[in-house]
Amino acid sequence: MFLLITELSSNFGIILIIILLLSNQKIFKQMILKEDMDLKGKIFLSLLFGGLGILATYSGVDILGAIANTREISIILGGLLGGPFVGTAGGLIAGIHRYVIDPNGVTSLPCGITTIIGGVFSGYLYNKTEFRERWKSGILAGLTIVSLNMLLVLLMTKPFELAIQIVKTILIPMELINTVGIVAILLLTENIFRDKDASAAKQAEIALDIADKTLPYFLNPSKESYVEICRIISKYAEADDVLISNKTKVVSSSRLLTQEENDTVIDIIKNVEALRSEKVIQINDLTEKYNQFKYKSLAASPIYENNKIIGFLLILFSRNEKLAYKEEVLFQRLSRLISTQFELVKIQQLKKEASRSEIKALQNQINPHFLFNALNTLISFVRIKPEEARELVVNLSDFLRYNIENSMKLININEEIKHVQSYVSIEQARFGERVSVTYDIDQFHRVFYVVSQKI
């Protein structure tokens, strides 16, 4: 028994090494960690775990015509990590293979059936257990499937005495190695998920930092503001350049582009826009098409307004760069952040325009009435007080010029006082001593700027 445990442990070690090597690859992490796995990913995992099951069959130990093996490790892991599709498909691959290679073997049929059931059962447990509790499901599945295998061997193998001898020899080693192996690899993959959580927290922190540092520039939009936004993103993205563009030209860049670089980027933008992709677009080997361009790769993510693409956020690298999944997600979030900020700025501008329109409407109601009265007074003064009429014309022209030139501007309070004085002079010409104004303004307040108020 000890020798058999040693042999099975060696077989498990082969599976463990293969999974360890694959777990460090981006594609394996992405397929395991994505909540919505595409069909290609599921097929890949099915072939992977089914193939590991076949490997376990070939590396198994012959015991009285039966094969003691670690096949259940691969198939149960496929179901618990990849879900029902991967578990069932992997089980079918390894189970059918087990029967086909030795259709007349004493345990071929029960072992093939058990392998398929193991894939289906582990896939069922996938949807019933939180990932961090799946090691418990691994224990349950390992013990259950190996025990079922032994039961089917007893029921289907002839003669019965041979079945008894096989079960006595392989039951404990297979229960032990398969169950321990499943739990060990599940705990290993849990570390991948912990890394994912830590990475997600880091990405969220980066996104919040970028949002916090760029917000003041979005609130005061200008060409210089957008340059600072690009520089901030470039720092966090560790990129050589970051650009914001519309569909036809570069709006801002974290560094000053030469005319040739600008023309190249515009051509790239046109190619990216032609793809009309809602996801991050990555392009490598740019220097093959643009010989003088110093950047070798870029990533582009669309910027939206009212659910329509209006431009792109572009990150450029002087080396060929393949964004990891987490980096791609962060990049998408940044472009959405910019989209949201652009829309908020537009909303604020619309609010300001609406406010200005309301004020204009009010002013238009007041000005005609005032102007009509002022002109009547002027007509009267031209006839009876020509000297004062000239002064009244000057005050009225100053008053109207001020209204036209300073509409909705921030102006020095001293200019506003002069405006009021022109108005008061006109009204005093109409009403005489009935209008009297006292100005009491200290020097401290004379340095302030106020919004021009039309009278």
XYZ file of N, CA and C in Angstrom, residues 198-358:
483
model
N -6.445 41.725 -4.227
C -5.473 42.768 -3.912
C -5.226 43.655 -5.123
N -5.148 43.028 -6.286
C -4.935 43.780 -7.522
C -6.127 44.675 -7.830
N -7.348 44.141 -7.637
C -8.561 44.931 -7.890
C -8.618 46.138 -6.960
N -8.231 45.911 -5.693
C -8.220 47.017 -4.730
C -7.206 48.076 -5.155
N -6.054 47.615 -5.651
C -5.023 48.545 -6.107
C -5.500 49.330 -7.317
N -6.149 48.643 -8.261
C -6.663 49.314 -9.456
C -7.725 50.347 -9.091
N -8.590 49.989 -8.129
C -9.623 50.926 -7.678
C -8.986 52.147 -7.027
N -7.928 51.909 -6.249
C -7.224 53.014 -5.597
C -6.596 53.943 -6.634
N -6.002 53.345 -7.664
C -5.397 54.149 -8.732
C -6.459 54.981 -9.446
N -7.593 54.343 -9.762
C -8.676 55.053 -10.453
C -9.185 56.223 -9.613
N -9.330 56.003 -8.297
C -9.802 57.073 -7.411
C -8.777 58.199 -7.320
N -7.489 57.833 -7.255
C -6.440 58.852 -7.206
C -6.454 59.704 -8.475
N -6.587 59.037 -9.617
C -6.625 59.772 -10.888
C -7.844 60.685 -10.939
N -8.996 60.162 -10.508
C -10.221 60.971 -10.499
C -10.057 62.184 -9.596
N -9.446 61.971 -8.424
C -9.270 63.051 -7.457
C -8.336 64.135 -7.998
N -7.258 63.716 -8.660
C -6.265 64.678 -9.124
C -6.672 65.379 -10.421
N -7.510 64.722 -11.216
C -7.920 65.344 -12.486
C -9.178 66.193 -12.361
N -9.956 65.979 -11.292
C -11.231 66.690 -11.150
C -11.085 68.206 -11.233
N -10.106 68.830 -10.529
C -9.993 70.296 -10.628
C -9.776 70.780 -12.061
N -9.075 69.992 -12.868
C -8.816 70.392 -14.255
C -10.062 70.232 -15.122
N -10.881 69.224 -14.817
C -12.136 69.067 -15.554
C -13.109 70.196 -15.220
N -13.067 70.680 -13.980
C -13.980 71.747 -13.568
C -13.624 73.079 -14.214
N -12.363 73.217 -14.648
C -11.932 74.440 -15.333
C -11.325 74.055 -16.682
N -12.162 73.611 -17.613
C -11.655 73.064 -18.876
C -10.924 74.100 -19.724
N -9.758 73.696 -20.204
C -8.976 74.510 -21.128
C -7.937 73.590 -21.763
N -7.233 74.086 -22.743
C -6.206 73.277 -23.395
C -5.137 72.865 -22.394
N -4.749 73.805 -21.523
C -3.736 73.505 -20.515
C -4.238 72.475 -19.507
N -5.532 72.549 -19.180
C -6.111 71.592 -18.232
C -6.048 70.177 -18.779
N -6.381 70.017 -20.054
C -6.371 68.680 -20.652
C -4.950 68.128 -20.763
N -3.977 69.001 -20.955
C -2.577 68.555 -20.958
C -2.205 67.992 -19.593
N -2.617 68.680 -18.527
C -2.331 68.196 -17.172
C -3.032 66.872 -16.898
N -4.251 66.729 -17.399
C -4.982 65.463 -17.234
C -4.205 64.325 -17.893
N -3.701 64.556 -19.092
C -2.912 63.532 -19.794
C -1.638 63.198 -19.029
N -1.002 64.198 -18.460
C 0.230 63.957 -17.704
C -0.035 63.128 -16.452
N -1.140 63.404 -15.790
C -1.491 62.637 -14.589
C -1.734 61.174 -14.951
N -2.508 60.939 -16.003
C -2.790 59.560 -16.425
C -1.507 58.867 -16.864
N -0.642 59.590 -17.568
C 0.619 59.016 -18.038
C 1.481 58.547 -16.880
N 1.493 59.317 -15.817
C 2.285 58.951 -14.637
C 1.798 57.645 -14.033
N 0.485 57.505 -13.882
C -0.064 56.296 -13.262
C 0.008 55.096 -14.209
N -0.142 55.327 -15.492
C -0.139 54.226 -16.461
C 1.273 53.792 -16.840
N 2.279 54.562 -16.373
C 3.672 54.277 -16.716
C 3.844 54.201 -18.236
N 3.196 55.136 -18.905
C 3.228 55.180 -20.368
C 4.191 56.265 -20.830
N 4.614 56.160 -22.082
C 5.503 57.176 -22.643
C 4.739 58.414 -23.093
N 3.471 58.233 -23.421
C 2.635 59.379 -23.785
C 1.169 58.996 -23.642
N 0.355 59.962 -23.273
C -1.095 59.780 -23.181
C -1.747 60.915 -23.949
N -2.718 60.568 -24.789
C -3.392 61.567 -25.609
C -4.900 61.456 -25.456
N -5.558 62.597 -25.591
C -7.012 62.640 -25.713
C -7.313 63.208 -27.094
N -8.182 62.528 -27.830
C -8.470 62.972 -29.195
C -9.968 62.959 -29.448
N -10.376 63.707 -30.463
C -11.708 63.482 -31.019
C -11.526 62.524 -32.195
N -12.452 62.468 -33.121
C -12.341 61.486 -34.207
C -11.377 61.907 -35.315
N -10.936 63.151 -35.272
C -10.116 63.632 -36.391
C -8.793 64.273 -35.974
N -8.632 64.647 -34.710
C -7.397 65.319 -34.322
C -7.082 65.094 -32.846
N -5.836 65.388 -32.490
C -5.387 65.285 -31.102
C -5.827 66.536 -30.356
N -6.540 66.341 -29.263
C -7.004 67.467 -28.449
C -5.928 67.882 -27.461
N -5.278 66.901 -26.834
C -4.213 67.201 -25.879
C -3.293 66.001 -25.751
N -2.076 66.279 -25.280
C -1.073 65.228 -25.118
C -0.236 65.534 -23.887
N 0.305 64.475 -23.267
C 1.119 64.681 -22.067
C 2.481 65.281 -22.410
N 2.840 65.249 -23.675
C 4.077 65.883 -24.126
C 3.826 66.536 -25.487
N 4.699 67.458 -25.841
C 4.530 68.201 -27.090
C 4.889 67.312 -28.278
N 3.946 67.149 -29.192
C 4.172 66.334 -30.380
C 4.738 67.187 -31.509
N 5.658 66.596 -32.270
C 6.106 67.266 -33.492
C 4.987 67.175 -34.524
N 5.100 67.965 -35.584
C 4.068 67.935 -36.621
C 3.975 66.552 -37.261
N 5.125 65.904 -37.451
C 5.137 64.569 -38.057
C 4.470 63.555 -37.127
N 4.777 63.655 -35.822
C 4.144 62.751 -34.854
C 2.641 62.987 -34.801
N 2.266 64.253 -34.845
C 0.844 64.590 -34.814
C 0.110 64.003 -36.024
N 0.717 64.108 -37.203
C 0.103 63.548 -38.416
C -0.023 62.032 -38.319
N 0.997 61.396 -37.742
C 0.966 59.937 -37.577
C -0.156 59.523 -36.642
N -0.273 60.234 -35.524
C -1.326 59.914 -34.552
C -2.706 60.100 -35.175
N -2.883 61.147 -35.960
C -4.172 61.386 -36.630
C -4.514 60.217 -37.552
N -3.515 59.709 -38.272
C -3.748 58.562 -39.156
C -4.123 57.325 -38.343
N -3.460 57.144 -37.201
C -3.780 56.009 -36.322
C -5.198 56.141 -35.783
N -5.572 57.361 -35.398
C -6.924 57.599 -34.874
C -7.975 57.216 -35.909
N -7.718 57.568 -37.165
C -8.670 57.220 -38.235
C -8.811 55.707 -38.361
N -7.685 54.990 -38.232
C -7.737 53.524 -38.306
C -8.483 52.935 -37.119
N -8.245 53.504 -35.936
C -8.931 53.034 -34.730
C -10.423 53.314 -34.832
N -10.777 54.508 -35.318
C -12.191 54.888 -35.443
C -12.901 53.974 -36.427
N -12.168 53.531 -37.457
C -12.770 52.666 -38.470
C -13.143 51.301 -37.894
N -12.433 50.888 -36.827
C -12.737 49.593 -36.208
C -14.053 49.637 -35.435
N -14.443 50.824 -34.966
C -15.706 51.032 -34.254
C -15.901 50.012 -33.126
N -14.840 49.804 -32.366
C -14.907 48.853 -31.252
C -15.253 49.583 -29.964
N -16.073 48.937 -29.133
C -16.435 49.516 -27.841
C -15.457 49.085 -26.753
N -14.532 48.210 -27.100
C -13.557 47.721 -26.136
C -12.205 48.381 -26.390
N -11.246 48.045 -25.511
C -9.894 48.566 -25.673
C -9.252 47.934 -26.909
N -8.696 48.777 -27.762
C -8.001 48.308 -28.963
C -6.501 48.416 -28.713
N -5.774 47.329 -28.949
C -4.330 47.320 -28.763
C -3.642 47.067 -30.104
N -2.656 47.897 -30.412
C -1.923 47.778 -31.674
C -0.429 47.747 -31.367
N 0.268 46.729 -31.862
C 1.711 46.607 -31.696
C 2.414 46.798 -33.036
N 3.742 46.899 -32.952
C 4.590 47.020 -34.152
C 4.199 48.210 -35.024
N 3.941 49.347 -34.389
C 3.569 50.549 -35.142
C 4.692 51.010 -36.061
N 5.945 50.750 -35.652
C 7.078 51.244 -36.440
C 7.215 50.529 -37.783
N 6.543 49.391 -37.941
C 6.590 48.710 -39.237
C 5.861 49.520 -40.306
N 4.780 50.199 -39.903
C 4.029 51.029 -40.847
C 4.502 52.474 -40.810
N 4.847 52.953 -39.612
C 5.282 54.342 -39.446
C 6.760 54.318 -39.038
N 7.639 54.358 -40.023
C 9.070 54.134 -39.775
C 9.686 55.152 -38.824
N 9.251 56.406 -38.919
C 9.851 57.460 -38.118
C 9.160 57.654 -36.763
N 8.107 56.899 -36.528
C 7.346 57.048 -35.279
C 8.102 56.339 -34.157
N 8.310 57.017 -33.045
C 9.147 56.433 -31.990
C 8.389 55.502 -31.049
N 7.051 55.465 -31.174
C 6.261 54.577 -30.322
C 5.965 53.274 -31.067
N 6.121 52.160 -30.355
C 5.916 50.851 -30.987
C 4.514 50.288 -30.777
N 3.842 50.714 -29.715
C 2.512 50.146 -29.448
C 1.618 51.188 -28.800
N 0.315 50.934 -28.898
C -0.651 51.823 -28.251
C -1.882 51.027 -27.845
N -2.610 51.617 -26.919
C -3.928 51.105 -26.536
C -4.896 52.271 -26.633
N -6.062 52.025 -27.204
C -7.066 53.080 -27.398
C -8.397 52.625 -26.825
N -9.020 53.510 -26.056
C -10.338 53.218 -25.490
C -11.276 54.373 -25.823
N -12.505 54.084 -26.239
C -13.406 55.144 -26.709
C -13.901 56.058 -25.593
N -14.124 57.315 -25.950
C -14.750 58.305 -25.066
C -16.140 58.584 -25.620
N -17.127 58.573 -24.729
C -18.523 58.667 -25.170
C -19.157 59.997 -24.766
N -20.164 60.368 -25.541
C -21.080 61.443 -25.162
C -22.455 61.044 -25.675
N -23.407 60.944 -24.756
C -24.756 60.467 -25.105
C -24.709 59.111 -25.813
N -23.855 58.228 -25.276
C -23.715 56.853 -25.786
C -23.168 56.785 -27.210
N -22.566 57.866 -27.682
C -21.924 57.869 -28.993
C -20.437 58.164 -28.824
N -19.615 57.470 -29.600
C -18.171 57.678 -29.518
C -17.819 59.039 -30.119
N -17.164 59.887 -29.302
C -16.766 61.211 -29.779
C -15.249 61.353 -29.872
N -14.521 60.387 -29.327
C -13.065 60.468 -29.348
C -12.446 59.265 -28.671
N -11.138 59.403 -28.351
C -10.419 58.267 -27.781
C -9.410 58.733 -26.738
N -9.201 57.871 -25.763
C -8.072 58.001 -24.847
C -7.006 57.036 -25.358
N -5.821 57.553 -25.652
C -4.753 56.721 -26.215
C -3.550 56.705 -25.287
N -3.020 55.520 -25.050
C -1.799 55.349 -24.270
C -0.742 54.753 -25.194
N 0.414 55.405 -25.280
C 1.461 54.972 -26.201
C 2.698 54.516 -25.441
N 3.361 53.486 -25.981
C 4.559 52.925 -25.367
C 5.676 52.856 -26.411
N 6.896 53.022 -25.953
C 8.045 52.927 -26.853
C 8.481 51.481 -27.060
N 7.738 50.546 -26.462
C 8.002 49.114 -26.614
C 6.687 48.423 -26.944
N 6.758 47.228 -27.494
C 5.547 46.441 -27.691
C 4.999 46.032 -26.335
N 3.740 46.336 -26.104
C 3.135 46.130 -24.783
C 1.788 45.447 -24.940
N 1.602 44.387 -24.178
C 0.309 43.697 -24.125
C -0.299 43.957 -22.754
N -1.421 44.686 -22.730
C -2.057 45.001 -21.459
C -2.623 43.743 -20.828
N -2.359 43.579 -19.524
C -2.999 42.500 -18.783
C -4.480 42.832 -18.627
N -5.258 41.830 -18.258
C -6.709 42.029 -18.141
C -7.032 43.148 -17.152
N -6.351 43.151 -16.003
C -6.628 44.171 -14.986
C -6.269 45.567 -15.501
N -5.184 45.661 -16.298
C -4.788 46.948 -16.864
C -5.790 47.411 -17.915
N -6.316 46.453 -18.664
C -7.323 46.774 -19.677
C -8.589 47.313 -19.022
N -8.997 46.687 -17.908
C -10.184 47.144 -17.183
C -9.961 48.551 -16.637
N -8.773 48.798 -16.059
C -8.459 50.128 -15.534
C -8.504 51.164 -16.652
N -7.963 50.821 -17.804
C -7.945 51.733 -18.949
C -9.362 52.073 -19.389
N -10.237 51.066 -19.431
C -11.639 51.298 -19.793
C -12.302 52.233 -18.787
N -11.999 52.023 -17.509
C -12.596 52.874 -16.473
C -12.126 54.309 -16.606
N -10.874 54.494 -16.977
C -10.354 55.850 -17.156
C -11.059 56.556 -18.311
N -11.266 55.846 -19.416
C -11.959 56.471 -20.553
C -13.404 56.785 -20.188
N -14.031 55.923 -19.375
C -15.398 56.205 -18.929
C -15.419 57.393 -17.979
N -14.375 57.498 -17.135
C -14.262 58.647 -16.237
C -14.188 59.937 -17.042
N -13.357 59.939 -18.076
C -13.231 61.122 -18.927
C -14.557 61.418 -19.620
N -15.233 60.365 -20.096
C -16.544 60.549 -20.738
C -17.525 61.205 -19.776
N -17.553 60.704 -18.546
C -18.469 61.246 -17.534
C -18.142 62.697 -17.220
N -16.841 62.998 -17.079
C -16.442 64.364 -16.746
C -16.778 65.323 -17.887
N -16.592 64.877 -19.124
C -16.951 65.719 -20.268
C -18.445 66.034 -20.259
N -19.250 65.036 -19.955
C -20.701 65.241 -19.933
C -21.100 66.168 -18.786
N -20.431 66.023 -17.629
C -20.725 66.910 -16.499
C -20.357 68.352 -16.832
N -19.214 68.536 -17.488
C -18.801 69.884 -17.896
C -19.820 70.480 -18.862
N -20.287 69.660 -19.796
C -21.282 70.142 -20.762
C -22.576 70.533 -20.057
N -22.984 69.726 -19.068
C -24.198 70.045 -18.303
C -24.036 71.374 -17.581
N -22.854 71.590 -16.973
C -22.606 72.848 -16.275
C -22.646 74.030 -17.244
N -22.078 73.833 -18.424
C -22.104 74.904 -19.427
C -23.526 75.216 -19.866
N -24.334 74.172 -20.035
C -25.733 74.379 -20.416
C -26.488 75.125 -19.324
N -26.186 74.787 -18.059
C -26.826 75.487 -16.944
C -26.449 76.968 -16.947
N -25.161 77.247 -17.207
C -24.715 78.637 -17.245
C -25.391 79.393 -18.385
N -25.477 78.735 -19.543
C -26.125 79.369 -20.687
C -27.596 79.645 -20.399
N -28.241 78.682 -19.724
C -29.652 78.873 -19.372
C -29.807 80.038 -18.413
N -28.880 80.133 -17.440
C -28.936 81.229 -16.472
C -28.716 82.569 -17.168
N -27.763 82.595 -18.094
C -27.503 83.834 -18.828
C -28.702 84.236 -19.678
N -29.335 83.261 -20.275
C -30.512 83.543 -21.105
C -31.636 84.136 -20.268
N -31.803 83.590 -19.043
C -32.846 84.111 -18.159
C -32.556 85.558 -17.772
